[in-house]
Coordinates of C-alpha atoms and ligand atoms in Angstrom, one line a residue:
Chain A
M1 CA -0.7 -43.8 43.5
S2 CA -3.3 -46.3 44.4
T3 CA -5.1 -45.9 41.1
T4 CA -1.8 -46.7 39.3
A5 CA -1.3 -49.8 41.5
A6 CA -4.8 -51.0 40.8
A7 CA -4.4 -50.4 37.1
I8 CA -1.1 -52.3 36.8
F9 CA -1.5 -55.0 39.4
N10 CA -2.8 -58.4 38.1
R11 CA -5.5 -57.2 35.8
P12 CA -6.5 -59.8 33.1
T13 CA -7.6 -58.0 30.0
P14 CA -9.0 -59.6 26.8
A15 CA -5.8 -58.6 25.0
K16 CA -3.7 -60.4 27.6
R17 CA -5.9 -63.6 27.4
A18 CA -5.6 -63.6 23.7
E19 CA -1.8 -63.2 24.1
T20 CA -1.7 -66.2 26.4
V21 CA -3.8 -68.4 24.0
V22 CA -1.7 -67.4 20.9
F23 CA 1.5 -68.0 22.9
W24 CA 0.4 -71.5 23.7
L25 CA -0.8 -72.2 20.2
L26 CA 2.7 -71.2 19.0
R27 CA 4.4 -73.3 21.6
L28 CA 2.3 -76.4 20.9
A29 CA 2.8 -76.1 17.2
T30 CA 6.6 -76.0 17.7
Y31 CA 6.4 -79.0 20.1
F32 CA 4.2 -80.9 17.7
V33 CA 6.7 -80.4 14.8
L34 CA 9.6 -81.3 17.1
F35 CA 7.9 -84.4 18.3
C36 CA 7.1 -85.7 14.7
A37 CA 10.6 -85.0 13.7
A38 CA 12.1 -86.6 16.7
F39 CA 9.8 -89.7 16.2
I40 CA 11.1 -90.2 12.6
F41 CA 14.7 -89.8 13.6
I42 CA 14.6 -92.0 16.6
D43 CA 12.7 -94.7 14.7
I44 CA 15.2 -94.7 11.8
G45 CA 18.1 -94.2 14.2
W46 CA 17.0 -97.1 16.4
K47 CA 16.0 -99.6 13.8
G48 CA 18.6 -98.6 11.2
G49 CA 21.4 -98.2 13.8
S50 CA 20.9 -101.8 14.9
V51 CA 21.5 -102.8 11.3
V52 CA 24.6 -100.7 10.7
F53 CA 26.3 -101.0 14.1
R54 CA 27.5 -104.2 15.9
T55 CA 28.0 -104.7 19.5
Q56 CA 31.4 -106.5 18.8
A57 CA 34.5 -105.3 17.0
P58 CA 34.6 -103.8 14.4
F59 CA 31.3 -102.4 15.6
L60 CA 30.1 -101.8 12.1
N61 CA 28.2 -104.1 9.8
V62 CA 31.0 -104.1 7.3
P63 CA 29.3 -106.2 4.6
F64 CA 26.3 -104.0 4.6
L65 CA 28.5 -101.0 3.9
T66 CA 30.8 -102.7 1.4
E67 CA 28.8 -105.2 -0.6
A68 CA 26.4 -104.9 -3.4
P69 CA 22.7 -105.7 -2.9
E70 CA 21.8 -109.3 -3.4
T71 CA 18.6 -111.3 -3.4
L72 CA 17.6 -113.0 -0.1
N73 CA 16.6 -116.6 -0.1
V74 CA 14.5 -117.8 2.7
F75 CA 13.8 -121.6 3.2
T76 CA 13.3 -124.2 5.9
L77 CA 15.7 -127.2 5.8
D78 CA 15.5 -130.0 8.3
G79 CA 13.1 -128.0 10.4
Q80 CA 15.6 -125.1 10.6
P81 CA 14.9 -121.8 9.0
R82 CA 17.7 -120.6 6.8
T83 CA 18.4 -117.2 5.1
M84 CA 21.0 -116.8 2.4
G85 CA 22.3 -114.2 0.0
D86 CA 22.1 -115.2 -3.6
R87 CA 25.8 -116.0 -4.0
A88 CA 25.9 -118.1 -0.9
F89 CA 22.7 -119.8 -1.9
R90 CA 24.0 -120.8 -5.3
A91 CA 27.1 -122.4 -3.8
F92 CA 24.9 -124.1 -1.2
K93 CA 22.6 -125.5 -3.9
A94 CA 25.5 -126.9 -5.9
T95 CA 26.3 -129.2 -2.9
H96 CA 22.8 -129.7 -1.5
E97 CA 20.9 -130.3 -4.8
A98 CA 19.1 -133.4 -3.5
E99 CA 18.1 -132.1 -0.1
L100 CA 16.6 -128.9 -1.6
K101 CA 14.3 -130.8 -3.8
G102 CA 10.7 -129.9 -3.0
V103 CA 11.7 -127.2 -0.4
R104 CA 9.7 -124.0 -0.9
I105 CA 12.0 -121.1 -1.3
E106 CA 11.0 -117.5 -0.8
T107 CA 13.1 -114.8 -2.4
Y108 CA 13.3 -111.1 -1.6
V109 CA 15.2 -109.0 -3.9
Y110 CA 17.9 -106.5 -2.6
S111 CA 17.3 -107.7 1.0
A112 CA 20.7 -109.4 1.4
G113 CA 24.3 -108.0 0.8
G114 CA 24.8 -104.4 1.3
I115 CA 24.3 -100.9 -0.3
F116 CA 27.8 -100.0 -1.2
P117 CA 27.2 -99.1 -4.9
N118 CA 24.3 -96.9 -3.8
I119 CA 26.5 -95.0 -1.3
V120 CA 29.0 -94.5 -4.1
G121 CA 26.4 -93.4 -6.5
T122 CA 24.9 -90.9 -4.3
V123 CA 28.2 -89.4 -3.3
L124 CA 29.1 -89.1 -7.1
L125 CA 25.8 -87.6 -8.0
V126 CA 25.9 -85.0 -5.2
A127 CA 29.5 -84.0 -5.8
G128 CA 29.1 -83.7 -9.6
S129 CA 25.9 -81.8 -9.5
V130 CA 26.9 -79.4 -6.8
L131 CA 30.1 -78.7 -8.6
I132 CA 28.4 -78.0 -11.8
A133 CA 25.7 -75.9 -10.1
L134 CA 28.4 -73.9 -8.1
V135 CA 30.4 -73.0 -11.1
L136 CA 27.4 -72.1 -13.3
G137 CA 25.6 -70.4 -10.3
V138 CA 28.5 -68.3 -9.2
L139 CA 29.3 -67.2 -12.7
S140 CA 25.7 -66.2 -13.3
A141 CA 25.6 -64.4 -9.9
I142 CA 28.7 -62.5 -10.8
Y143 CA 27.2 -61.5 -14.1
L144 CA 23.9 -60.4 -12.5
S145 CA 25.3 -58.6 -9.5
E146 CA 28.5 -57.1 -10.9
Y147 CA 28.2 -56.6 -14.6
A148 CA 24.5 -56.5 -15.7
T149 CA 22.9 -53.1 -15.7
D150 CA 19.5 -53.2 -14.3
G151 CA 16.8 -53.1 -17.0
P152 CA 13.6 -54.9 -17.9
F153 CA 15.5 -57.9 -19.3
I154 CA 17.6 -58.4 -16.2
R155 CA 14.5 -58.0 -14.0
F156 CA 12.7 -60.6 -16.2
L157 CA 15.8 -63.0 -15.8
R158 CA 15.7 -62.6 -12.1
L159 CA 12.0 -63.3 -11.9
A160 CA 12.6 -66.4 -14.1
I161 CA 15.3 -67.7 -11.8
I162 CA 13.1 -67.2 -8.7
N163 CA 10.3 -69.0 -10.4
L164 CA 12.5 -71.8 -11.3
A165 CA 13.0 -72.5 -7.6
G166 CA 9.4 -73.3 -7.3
V167 CA 9.3 -75.9 -10.1
P168 CA 8.6 -79.4 -8.7
S169 CA 11.5 -81.8 -8.9
I170 CA 9.6 -84.3 -10.9
V171 CA 9.3 -81.7 -13.7
F172 CA 13.0 -81.2 -13.6
G173 CA 13.3 -85.0 -13.9
L174 CA 11.2 -85.0 -17.0
F175 CA 13.0 -82.0 -18.4
G176 CA 16.4 -83.8 -17.9
F177 CA 15.0 -87.0 -19.4
G178 CA 13.8 -85.1 -22.4
L179 CA 16.8 -83.0 -22.9
F180 CA 19.8 -84.9 -21.8
V181 CA 18.7 -88.5 -21.9
I182 CA 16.8 -88.4 -25.2
A183 CA 17.5 -85.3 -27.2
L184 CA 21.2 -85.2 -26.4
D185 CA 21.5 -88.9 -26.2
F186 CA 23.4 -89.1 -23.0
G187 CA 21.3 -92.1 -22.0
V188 CA 20.5 -92.8 -18.4
S189 CA 23.8 -91.5 -17.0
L190 CA 25.8 -89.7 -14.4
L191 CA 26.1 -86.7 -16.6
A192 CA 22.4 -86.5 -17.3
G193 CA 21.7 -86.7 -13.5
W194 CA 24.4 -84.2 -12.7
L195 CA 23.0 -81.6 -15.2
T196 CA 19.4 -82.2 -14.2
M197 CA 20.1 -81.8 -10.5
A198 CA 22.4 -78.8 -11.1
F199 CA 19.6 -77.0 -12.9
M200 CA 17.2 -77.9 -10.0
V201 CA 19.4 -76.2 -7.4
L202 CA 20.8 -73.3 -9.6
P203 CA 18.1 -70.9 -8.4
I204 CA 19.1 -71.4 -4.8
I205 CA 22.8 -71.0 -5.6
I206 CA 22.4 -68.0 -7.9
T207 CA 20.1 -66.1 -5.4
A208 CA 22.3 -66.8 -2.4
S209 CA 25.6 -66.0 -4.3
E210 CA 24.2 -62.8 -5.5
E211 CA 23.3 -62.0 -1.9
A212 CA 26.8 -63.0 -0.7
L213 CA 28.4 -60.8 -3.4
K214 CA 26.2 -57.9 -2.5
A215 CA 27.2 -58.2 1.1
V216 CA 30.9 -57.5 0.3
P217 CA 31.4 -53.8 1.0
R218 CA 31.6 -51.5 -1.9
G219 CA 34.9 -50.2 -0.6
Y220 CA 36.8 -53.4 -1.5
R221 CA 35.7 -53.1 -5.2
E222 CA 36.4 -49.4 -5.4
G223 CA 39.7 -49.8 -3.6
S224 CA 40.8 -52.4 -6.1
L225 CA 39.7 -50.5 -9.1
A226 CA 41.4 -47.3 -7.7
L227 CA 44.7 -49.3 -7.7
G228 CA 44.3 -50.0 -11.4
A229 CA 42.5 -53.4 -11.2
T230 CA 40.1 -54.4 -14.0
K231 CA 36.6 -55.2 -12.9
F232 CA 37.3 -58.8 -13.3
Q233 CA 40.6 -58.7 -11.3
A234 CA 38.7 -56.8 -8.5
I235 CA 36.0 -59.5 -8.4
T236 CA 38.3 -62.4 -8.4
T237 CA 40.8 -61.2 -5.9
N238 CA 38.9 -58.8 -3.7
V239 CA 35.2 -59.8 -3.8
L240 CA 34.6 -63.4 -4.6
P241 CA 37.0 -64.7 -1.9
Y242 CA 35.0 -62.9 0.8
A243 CA 31.7 -64.0 -0.6
L244 CA 32.7 -67.7 -0.7
P245 CA 31.5 -68.5 2.9
G246 CA 28.1 -67.1 2.1
I247 CA 28.0 -69.0 -1.2
L248 CA 29.0 -72.3 0.6
T249 CA 26.2 -71.7 3.1
S250 CA 23.8 -71.9 0.2
S251 CA 25.5 -75.0 -1.2
V252 CA 24.9 -76.8 2.1
L253 CA 21.2 -76.3 1.5
S254 CA 21.4 -77.5 -2.1
I255 CA 23.6 -80.5 -1.1
A256 CA 20.9 -81.7 1.1
R257 CA 18.3 -81.2 -1.5
V258 CA 20.3 -82.9 -4.3
A259 CA 21.3 -85.8 -2.1
G260 CA 17.6 -86.4 -1.1
E261 CA 15.8 -86.1 -4.4
T262 CA 14.6 -89.1 -6.0
A263 CA 12.4 -87.8 -8.7
P264 CA 14.9 -86.0 -10.9
I265 CA 17.3 -89.0 -10.9
M266 CA 14.9 -91.8 -11.5
F267 CA 14.6 -91.0 -15.2
T268 CA 18.0 -89.6 -15.7
A269 CA 20.7 -91.3 -13.7
A270 CA 19.5 -94.1 -11.4
F271 CA 19.6 -97.8 -12.1
V272 CA 17.6 -100.1 -9.8
V273 CA 20.5 -102.5 -10.0
R274 CA 23.8 -102.6 -11.7
D275 CA 26.6 -105.0 -11.2
E276 CA 29.7 -102.9 -12.1
L277 CA 30.9 -100.1 -9.8
P278 CA 31.3 -96.7 -11.3
W279 CA 35.0 -97.0 -11.7
Q280 CA 34.7 -100.3 -13.6
V281 CA 34.5 -98.7 -17.0
A282 CA 36.4 -99.6 -20.3
K283 CA 37.3 -96.0 -21.3
W284 CA 37.4 -93.0 -18.9
T285 CA 34.8 -91.2 -21.0
D286 CA 32.4 -94.0 -20.2
F287 CA 32.4 -92.8 -16.7
F288 CA 30.2 -89.9 -17.4
F289 CA 27.6 -92.0 -19.5
Q290 CA 27.0 -94.7 -17.0
G291 CA 23.9 -95.0 -14.8
V292 CA 24.5 -95.5 -11.1
M293 CA 22.6 -96.8 -8.1
A294 CA 21.7 -94.2 -5.6
L295 CA 20.4 -94.3 -1.9
P296 CA 17.2 -92.4 -2.3
Y297 CA 16.1 -94.4 -5.3
H298 CA 17.1 -97.6 -3.5
I299 CA 14.9 -96.6 -0.5
Y300 CA 12.0 -96.0 -2.9
V301 CA 12.6 -99.4 -4.4
V302 CA 12.9 -101.4 -1.2
A303 CA 10.1 -99.5 0.5
S304 CA 7.6 -99.9 -2.3
K305 CA 8.6 -102.8 -4.6
I306 CA 9.3 -105.6 -2.0
P307 CA 7.1 -107.0 0.8
Q308 CA 7.5 -105.6 4.2
N309 CA 8.4 -108.3 6.7
E310 CA 11.2 -109.2 9.1
Y311 CA 13.4 -110.3 6.2
T312 CA 13.3 -107.0 4.4
R313 CA 13.2 -104.7 7.3
D314 CA 16.9 -104.5 7.7
V315 CA 17.7 -103.2 4.3
Q316 CA 14.9 -100.7 4.5
Y317 CA 15.9 -99.2 7.7
G318 CA 19.6 -99.7 7.2
T319 CA 19.5 -97.8 3.9
A320 CA 17.4 -94.9 5.3
F321 CA 19.9 -94.7 8.2
V322 CA 23.0 -94.6 6.0
F323 CA 21.3 -92.2 3.8
L324 CA 20.5 -89.7 6.6
F325 CA 24.1 -90.1 7.8
T326 CA 25.6 -89.6 4.4
V327 CA 23.6 -86.4 3.7
A328 CA 24.6 -85.0 7.2
A329 CA 28.3 -85.9 6.5
I330 CA 28.4 -84.1 3.2
A331 CA 26.7 -81.1 4.7
M332 CA 29.1 -81.1 7.6
T333 CA 32.0 -81.0 5.2
A334 CA 30.6 -77.9 3.7
V335 CA 30.0 -76.3 7.0
I336 CA 33.5 -76.9 8.2
L337 CA 34.9 -75.6 4.9
R338 CA 32.7 -72.5 5.4
Q339 CA 34.0 -72.0 8.9
R340 CA 37.6 -72.2 7.8
L341 CA 37.1 -69.6 5.1
R342 CA 35.3 -67.4 7.5
K343 CA 38.2 -67.3 9.8
R344 CA 40.5 -66.5 7.0
Y345 CA 38.5 -63.6 5.6
K346 CA 36.9 -61.6 8.3
W347 CA 35.9 -58.0 8.1
Chain B
M1 CA 41.5 -20.1 -15.1
R2 CA 38.1 -18.6 -15.5
A3 CA 37.1 -18.7 -11.9
I4 CA 36.9 -15.5 -9.9
S5 CA 40.5 -15.1 -9.0
V6 CA 41.2 -12.5 -6.5
A7 CA 44.7 -11.9 -5.3
P8 CA 47.6 -12.5 -7.5
A9 CA 48.5 -16.1 -7.4
A10 CA 51.2 -17.2 -5.1
P11 CA 54.7 -16.6 -6.4
V12 CA 55.4 -20.3 -7.1
D13 CA 52.3 -20.5 -9.3
A14 CA 53.5 -19.1 -12.4
A15 CA 56.4 -21.4 -12.8
V16 CA 54.5 -24.6 -11.9
R17 CA 52.9 -26.6 -14.6
A18 CA 49.2 -27.4 -14.5
I19 CA 49.0 -31.2 -14.5
I20 CA 45.2 -31.4 -14.4
E21 CA 43.2 -29.0 -16.5
I22 CA 39.4 -29.1 -15.8
D23 CA 37.7 -27.4 -18.6
D24 CA 34.1 -26.4 -18.4
I25 CA 32.9 -29.7 -16.9
D26 CA 29.2 -30.6 -16.6
F27 CA 28.2 -33.7 -14.8
H28 CA 24.9 -35.6 -14.4
Y29 CA 23.7 -38.5 -12.3
G30 CA 20.9 -39.6 -14.6
P31 CA 18.8 -36.6 -15.0
A32 CA 20.2 -34.8 -12.0
R33 CA 22.9 -32.3 -12.7
A34 CA 25.6 -32.4 -10.1
L35 CA 28.3 -30.1 -11.6
H36 CA 27.8 -26.9 -13.5
D37 CA 30.6 -25.6 -15.8
I38 CA 33.5 -26.3 -13.6
T39 CA 36.8 -24.9 -14.7
L40 CA 40.0 -25.1 -12.7
N41 CA 43.7 -26.1 -13.1
I42 CA 45.5 -28.2 -10.6
K43 CA 49.3 -27.6 -10.4
E44 CA 52.0 -30.2 -10.2
R45 CA 53.3 -31.0 -6.6
Q46 CA 50.9 -28.8 -4.8
V47 CA 48.0 -29.6 -2.5
T48 CA 44.7 -28.4 -3.8
A49 CA 41.8 -28.5 -1.5
F50 CA 38.1 -28.8 -2.5
I51 CA 35.8 -27.3 0.2
G52 CA 32.1 -26.7 0.5
P53 CA 29.0 -27.8 2.2
S54 CA 27.8 -31.4 2.0
G55 CA 26.3 -32.3 -1.4
C56 CA 28.0 -29.5 -3.3
G57 CA 29.7 -32.0 -5.7
K58 CA 33.3 -32.2 -4.2
S59 CA 33.4 -35.9 -4.3
T60 CA 31.8 -36.0 -7.7
L61 CA 34.5 -33.8 -9.2
L62 CA 37.3 -35.7 -7.5
R63 CA 36.0 -38.9 -8.8
C64 CA 35.8 -37.5 -12.3
L65 CA 39.6 -37.2 -12.1
N66 CA 40.2 -40.9 -12.1
R67 CA 37.0 -41.9 -13.8
M68 CA 35.7 -43.7 -10.8
N69 CA 32.3 -42.4 -11.7
D70 CA 32.3 -44.6 -14.7
L71 CA 31.2 -47.4 -12.4
I72 CA 27.9 -45.7 -11.4
D73 CA 25.1 -46.4 -13.7
G74 CA 23.8 -43.4 -15.5
A75 CA 26.5 -41.1 -14.2
R76 CA 28.4 -39.2 -16.9
V77 CA 30.3 -36.2 -17.9
T78 CA 28.0 -34.3 -20.2
A79 CA 30.2 -31.4 -21.3
G80 CA 33.8 -30.2 -21.2
Q81 CA 37.0 -31.9 -20.8
I82 CA 39.4 -33.0 -18.2
R83 CA 43.0 -33.1 -19.3
I84 CA 45.8 -34.7 -17.4
D85 CA 49.2 -34.1 -18.9
G86 CA 47.4 -32.6 -21.8
V87 CA 45.4 -35.7 -22.6
N88 CA 41.6 -35.7 -22.4
I89 CA 41.0 -38.6 -20.0
Y90 CA 37.4 -39.0 -21.3
D91 CA 38.7 -39.7 -24.8
P92 CA 37.5 -43.1 -25.9
R93 CA 41.1 -44.2 -26.5
V94 CA 42.1 -43.6 -23.0
D95 CA 42.3 -46.7 -20.9
A96 CA 40.6 -46.1 -17.5
I97 CA 42.7 -48.8 -15.8
E98 CA 46.0 -47.2 -16.8
L99 CA 44.7 -43.8 -15.8
R100 CA 43.8 -45.2 -12.3
K101 CA 47.4 -46.5 -11.9
R102 CA 48.6 -42.9 -12.5
V103 CA 45.9 -41.3 -10.4
G104 CA 45.6 -43.0 -7.0
M105 CA 42.7 -42.5 -4.6
V106 CA 42.2 -42.6 -0.9
F107 CA 38.6 -42.9 0.2
Q108 CA 36.6 -41.2 2.9
K109 CA 35.8 -44.5 4.6
S110 CA 39.2 -46.2 5.0
N111 CA 39.0 -49.5 3.1
P112 CA 41.9 -51.8 4.0
F113 CA 41.3 -55.2 2.4
P114 CA 40.8 -58.0 4.9
K115 CA 44.3 -59.4 4.0
S116 CA 47.6 -58.9 5.7
I117 CA 49.3 -55.5 5.7
Y118 CA 51.9 -56.8 3.3
D119 CA 49.2 -58.1 0.9
N120 CA 47.4 -54.8 1.1
I121 CA 50.5 -52.8 0.0
T122 CA 51.5 -55.2 -2.8
Y123 CA 48.0 -55.6 -4.2
G124 CA 48.4 -53.0 -6.9
L125 CA 51.7 -54.5 -8.1
R126 CA 50.5 -58.0 -7.9
I127 CA 47.5 -57.4 -10.1
Q128 CA 50.0 -55.8 -12.6
G129 CA 51.8 -59.2 -12.5
E130 CA 54.7 -58.3 -10.3
K131 CA 55.9 -61.5 -8.6
N132 CA 59.5 -60.8 -7.6
K133 CA 59.6 -61.2 -3.9
G134 CA 62.6 -58.9 -3.4
R135 CA 61.0 -56.1 -5.4
L136 CA 57.7 -56.5 -3.5
D137 CA 59.5 -56.4 -0.1
E138 CA 61.3 -53.3 -1.2
V139 CA 58.1 -51.6 -2.3
V140 CA 56.4 -52.5 1.0
E141 CA 59.2 -50.8 3.0
R142 CA 59.4 -47.8 0.8
S143 CA 55.5 -47.3 0.7
L144 CA 55.2 -47.8 4.4
R145 CA 58.0 -45.4 5.1
G146 CA 56.5 -43.0 2.7
A147 CA 53.2 -43.2 4.7
A148 CA 55.2 -42.8 8.0
L149 CA 53.9 -46.3 9.1
W150 CA 57.0 -48.4 8.8
D151 CA 58.1 -48.2 12.3
E152 CA 54.7 -48.9 13.8
V153 CA 54.0 -52.0 11.7
K154 CA 57.3 -53.4 10.5
D155 CA 57.1 -56.4 13.0
R156 CA 53.5 -57.4 11.9
L157 CA 53.5 -57.1 8.2
H158 CA 51.8 -60.4 7.9
E159 CA 49.0 -59.8 10.3
S160 CA 45.6 -58.7 9.2
A161 CA 45.3 -55.0 8.3
L162 CA 42.0 -55.0 10.1
G163 CA 43.8 -55.2 13.4
M164 CA 45.3 -51.7 13.0
S165 CA 43.8 -48.5 14.5
G166 CA 41.6 -46.3 12.4
G167 CA 44.4 -43.8 11.8
Q168 CA 46.9 -46.5 10.8
Q169 CA 44.3 -48.0 8.5
Q170 CA 43.9 -44.8 6.6
R171 CA 47.7 -44.4 6.3
L172 CA 47.9 -47.9 5.1
C173 CA 45.4 -47.0 2.3
I174 CA 47.8 -44.1 1.5
A175 CA 50.7 -46.4 1.5
R176 CA 48.8 -48.8 -0.7
A177 CA 48.1 -45.9 -3.1
I178 CA 51.7 -44.7 -3.4
A179 CA 53.0 -48.3 -3.9
V180 CA 51.9 -48.2 -7.4
E181 CA 53.8 -44.9 -7.9
P182 CA 51.0 -42.6 -9.2
E183 CA 51.7 -39.1 -10.0
I184 CA 48.5 -37.7 -8.6
I185 CA 46.8 -38.8 -5.3
L186 CA 43.1 -38.0 -4.7
M187 CA 41.9 -38.0 -1.2
D188 CA 38.2 -37.8 -0.3
E189 CA 37.9 -36.5 3.2
P190 CA 40.6 -38.9 4.4
C191 CA 40.4 -37.7 8.0
S192 CA 36.7 -37.5 8.5
A193 CA 36.6 -40.6 10.6
L194 CA 39.8 -40.0 12.6
D195 CA 40.6 -38.5 16.0
P196 CA 42.7 -35.3 16.1
I197 CA 46.0 -37.1 16.7
A198 CA 45.5 -39.4 13.8
T199 CA 44.4 -36.4 11.7
A200 CA 47.5 -34.5 12.6
K201 CA 49.6 -37.5 11.5
V202 CA 47.9 -37.7 8.1
E203 CA 48.2 -33.9 7.6
E204 CA 52.0 -34.2 8.3
L205 CA 52.1 -37.0 5.8
I206 CA 50.4 -34.9 3.2
H207 CA 53.1 -32.2 3.6
E208 CA 55.7 -34.9 3.0
L209 CA 53.9 -36.4 0.1
K210 CA 53.6 -33.2 -1.8
K211 CA 57.3 -33.2 -2.5
Q212 CA 56.7 -36.1 -4.8
F213 CA 53.0 -36.2 -5.7
T214 CA 50.3 -33.8 -6.8
I215 CA 47.5 -34.1 -4.2
V216 CA 43.9 -33.1 -4.4
I217 CA 42.0 -33.3 -1.1
V218 CA 38.4 -32.9 -0.3
T219 CA 37.8 -31.8 3.2
H220 CA 35.0 -30.8 5.4
N221 CA 37.4 -29.3 7.9
M222 CA 38.3 -25.7 7.1
Q223 CA 41.4 -25.7 9.4
Q224 CA 42.7 -28.7 7.5
A225 CA 42.3 -27.0 4.2
A226 CA 44.1 -23.9 5.6
R227 CA 46.9 -26.0 7.2
C228 CA 47.5 -28.4 4.3
S229 CA 46.7 -26.9 1.0
D230 CA 48.4 -24.5 -1.3
R231 CA 45.3 -23.6 -3.2
T232 CA 41.6 -24.0 -2.3
A233 CA 38.5 -24.3 -4.4
F234 CA 35.2 -23.5 -2.8
F235 CA 32.0 -25.2 -4.3
Y236 CA 28.5 -24.5 -3.6
L237 CA 25.5 -26.3 -5.2
G238 CA 27.6 -27.9 -7.9
K239 CA 29.2 -24.6 -8.9
L240 CA 32.7 -23.5 -8.4
I241 CA 32.4 -20.3 -6.5
E242 CA 36.0 -19.3 -5.9
F243 CA 39.3 -20.8 -6.6
A244 CA 42.5 -19.2 -5.4
D245 CA 45.5 -19.3 -3.2
T246 CA 44.5 -20.8 0.2
R247 CA 45.6 -17.7 2.0
T248 CA 43.4 -15.6 -0.2
I249 CA 40.4 -17.9 0.3
F250 CA 40.7 -17.7 4.0
M251 CA 42.0 -14.2 4.6
N252 CA 40.6 -12.3 1.8
P253 CA 37.9 -14.1 -0.2
A254 CA 36.5 -12.2 -3.1
N255 CA 33.0 -13.7 -3.0
P256 CA 30.7 -13.0 0.0
Q257 CA 29.5 -16.7 -0.1
T258 CA 33.1 -17.9 0.3
E259 CA 33.6 -15.5 3.1
A260 CA 30.4 -16.6 4.8
Y261 CA 31.4 -20.3 4.5
V262 CA 35.1 -20.0 5.7
S263 CA 34.0 -17.9 8.6
G264 CA 31.6 -20.6 9.6
R265 CA 28.4 -18.8 9.1
F266 CA 26.9 -21.6 7.0
G267 CA 27.5 -25.1 5.8
Ligands
LIG1 N1 25.7 -42.2 -6.9 C1 24.9 -41.1 -6.9 N2 23.8 -41.2 -7.6 C2 23.0 -40.1 -7.7 N3 23.3 -38.9 -7.2 C3 24.5 -38.8 -6.4 C4 25.4 -39.8 -6.3 N4 26.4 -39.5 -5.6 C5 26.2 -38.2 -5.3 N5 25.0 -37.7 -5.9 C6 24.4 -36.4 -5.7 O1 25.3 -35.5 -6.3 C7 25.5 -34.3 -5.5 C8 26.9 -34.1 -5.1 O2 27.3 -35.2 -4.3 P1 28.8 -35.3 -3.7 O3 29.7 -35.1 -4.9 O4 28.9 -36.6 -3.1 O5 28.9 -34.1 -2.7 P2 30.0 -33.8 -1.6 O6 31.1 -34.8 -1.8 O7 30.4 -32.4 -1.9 O8 29.3 -33.9 -0.3 C9 24.6 -34.5 -4.3 O9 23.4 -33.8 -4.6 C10 24.3 -36.0 -4.3 O10 23.0 -36.2 -3.8
LIG2 MG1 31.8 -36.3 -0.4

């Protein structure tokens, strides 16, 4: 008895000490990551939030969310510092021509007005490319998991798809530029951006869809077939609906990726600035062949192409904040949709 | 019938037509041979039981009868013929989809779809394009009555089938199979996951169903074969050892292996 007690009671061994050290290392690593992430979110949330939100009704900075970017003009008149968006400044200049003579005017591009066209552009880019990727991805996954018989060719195909997932996004951007923008002559356009980003996320969607399809019990397929369904009927009525929640899970991931990427759109779809909104087109077919402004590209531009000072800070942080919020909102929509479907098809 | 037949067949036999003729079938899963020269006839509106130890090929043979094995890569009938109503079902001109409408199947693991009871029953007709609500309603009631399930579920037809008990789920699968009005129903150990009371209900149902359908049932349970079937085939290691009247198989088997198996000495 006493020997057992001595053995088990409070005896530090080298193995135990190693365990404690490793445990603390793991814990600190996690805390460090959390701290960094929290710092970024709080910084953007605080500085960006103060741009987007207002303390008085309507509590939102409506112009920032509904107007197009403008150049900011900064000057001192009669000893008073003034800041003005381009349109307001032109009107002001017309009436104050004489007083402005000799006044030094600093201009900062994109720092006045809002980011409405960028929000619209990003939503359009995400919606279109995820739709294209889902259709193509689900069809490919159905082929791979339900129809293709395993062989060297199919194995090669799978390997190729997996490797595609590791290709850097800038390479997709160049690929899209070469194929869609130049060779197929789409120009810098929504369509070129959609296809480029769709290809970029296809590997995620195909792999996840295949897994979701595989998770549907065999019995449902066999049950359908035994009732005289064709394979295609069995898949559409009795396999795919149950796999959809899983497929949507993967699409949430790809939405975040598509919304966030700058590299693939900067050659294929994004304009630094464009005056018309996407629905202001002459023919409906023009819709697909127009470039758009987009949030991530705008962030890139305002963060790297204009000076950093108190006049440009608002648009920088505000855009980042709205961008984070937009991505989160799109992802949430997919999560809610998935939850709904889950409830409907449970087994 | 080339199998070792012992006692004279039951009196009904002679008059009854053989609806399924299995003629010298060989079956392979890739290189592995699963069935060896199986020959047997299944008569119309009788219950034929397949018994034998696990892995002897009962399910394989059963799944040959509605070409369910077509779906398994590398699985194929390598010799012989299976004729249903005189037609070789492995003839390239035969449409497996149409065949499966005529030859229904109930699986070992009950597989109600995660839909409502109503949608489960109407599934087969809907995929054939039937949309008439009145006709669908009628089929639902007839099939559920046919599967002795109507009274238990008539008030919750639109609730999920997954909320039913195990026995009810299996009877739902039977109802779903008879909704498409097949001639033949194949059952692969339909009671293996059920408790004795649910099993008794399914067995009772089988008695009722055979007035209208030809039934082939695979079972592990010797008593079940004895209670439900008119004729019994005993398989061992992919070979048909003995096929005869159920009473003969159980009371007076010709083959010593059969005798050993039915008396519970192996398997
Ligand atoms: N899908 C399959 N692929 C390869 N071999 C199989 C497959 N299904 C069954 N087998 C083999 O075929 C033989 C017969 O199996 P099965 O017909 O399921 O037997 P039983 O239903 O009598 O238990 C077994 O040896 C089994 O391992
Ligand atoms: Mg079996």
